[in-house]
């Protein structure tokens, strides 16, 4: 470090214009490294500010905010979970069943894995087939561990890896409006939560589109 | 010709500067085992913590000001509400001692800072392992005198500006783990998750000491338990005047 500074001092003596140019170059390198979380047209309180890249059960890469423009039902899960996670899919289906055909057709369902090490695309695909989840509406998705932690933080979902490979996690269904803002949350599993369903209807009534 | 050579050399040097690890002291923490105060769901043995490096000091106000200057999307007037709620850098970074620890930062902002120096926030287990040390021992948690001294800090009312970073080094050479600020950890929002995922009744109940303490192992270690209680009560966009951070890698 010390010698780098000395070298810079010597070089600075050679040409001032060179220094300015080099500073510009250096700055460009520096700013390219930063992950830009802003500069989107989503509102400041939108989950889509995260700019999250996901891969779905068919290996298709997509940005989470590509789901924007219509309401989205989102939750987090892991496929090796034996009890709660299958119920989560059932609960989402039950909520779907309460909607009109038109609403049902437009509601996107997104489940993001909290276990990216084991939930590969192949594993997600297997689960989607086993549970007969239509890829037009259901996205079972994975991303890298640091991004999982950020998504959980934004959604207010808690999870912790256990030494035996299981996870403890809070199970919550979260409704995003067409702009990606969290408008409702339900922790009720099993039968559809009537209040939550009426929130989904209300969100559709408020209109879709960006 | 010399001018061109200078430009090329300087660009290379500055490029290296921008990409190389910033000149910030980290200290290596060897792999080891930890009796964490968090319960491990039936497995009550110690947890292993892999080798990592930890920042010797918490991130200071001047360091954070430089970060915001380079990444203006993290300035209070720019940052999306999703990443920082109203109290974020509320008192600004211009006033006060530049060597005081930065506080009023959200978890997202702390993560982004650490990423900008090729690092991340430490996990709770990493933090707890280093925080267990006194000046001479890797694990001083059974020493009542040490415990009492740490607790003394929590008993002092938090008035006036925070002191500068740079307290005495502990066993690992890390400073200010106790007695200065609270610190964000990577998995701050996972510390009090119920051991049984079916226990969905009222997750908020778990966020408070009384109910949460049932899943904690070392109930005598109040100082550490208070940290868990505080972290568990926060959302990732929150910030407080005594909550800062340091990075790990």
Tab-separated table of C-alpha atoms in Angstrom, chain B residues 3 24 51 64 94 121 165 178 202 208 211 229 240-241:
chain	number	residue	atom	x	y	z
B	3	UNK	CA	2.711	11.116	-20.496
B	24	UNK	CA	-8.905	-2.052	6.295
B	51	UNK	CA	-12.287	-20.073	9.859
B	64	UNK	CA	-19.522	5.047	5.851
B	94	UNK	CA	-21.058	15.411	8.748
B	121	UNK	CA	-21.885	-9.303	7.653
B	165	UNK	CA	-13.756	3.076	17.958
B	178	UNK	CA	-18.680	-5.001	23.894
B	202	UNK	CA	-48.255	-16.090	17.122
B	208	UNK	CA	-39.708	-11.025	23.210
B	211	UNK	CA	-41.180	-16.436	25.498
B	229	UNK	CA	-33.594	-9.893	21.981
B	240	UNK	CA	-31.288	2.794	15.769
B	241	UNK	CA	-28.862	5.317	17.210
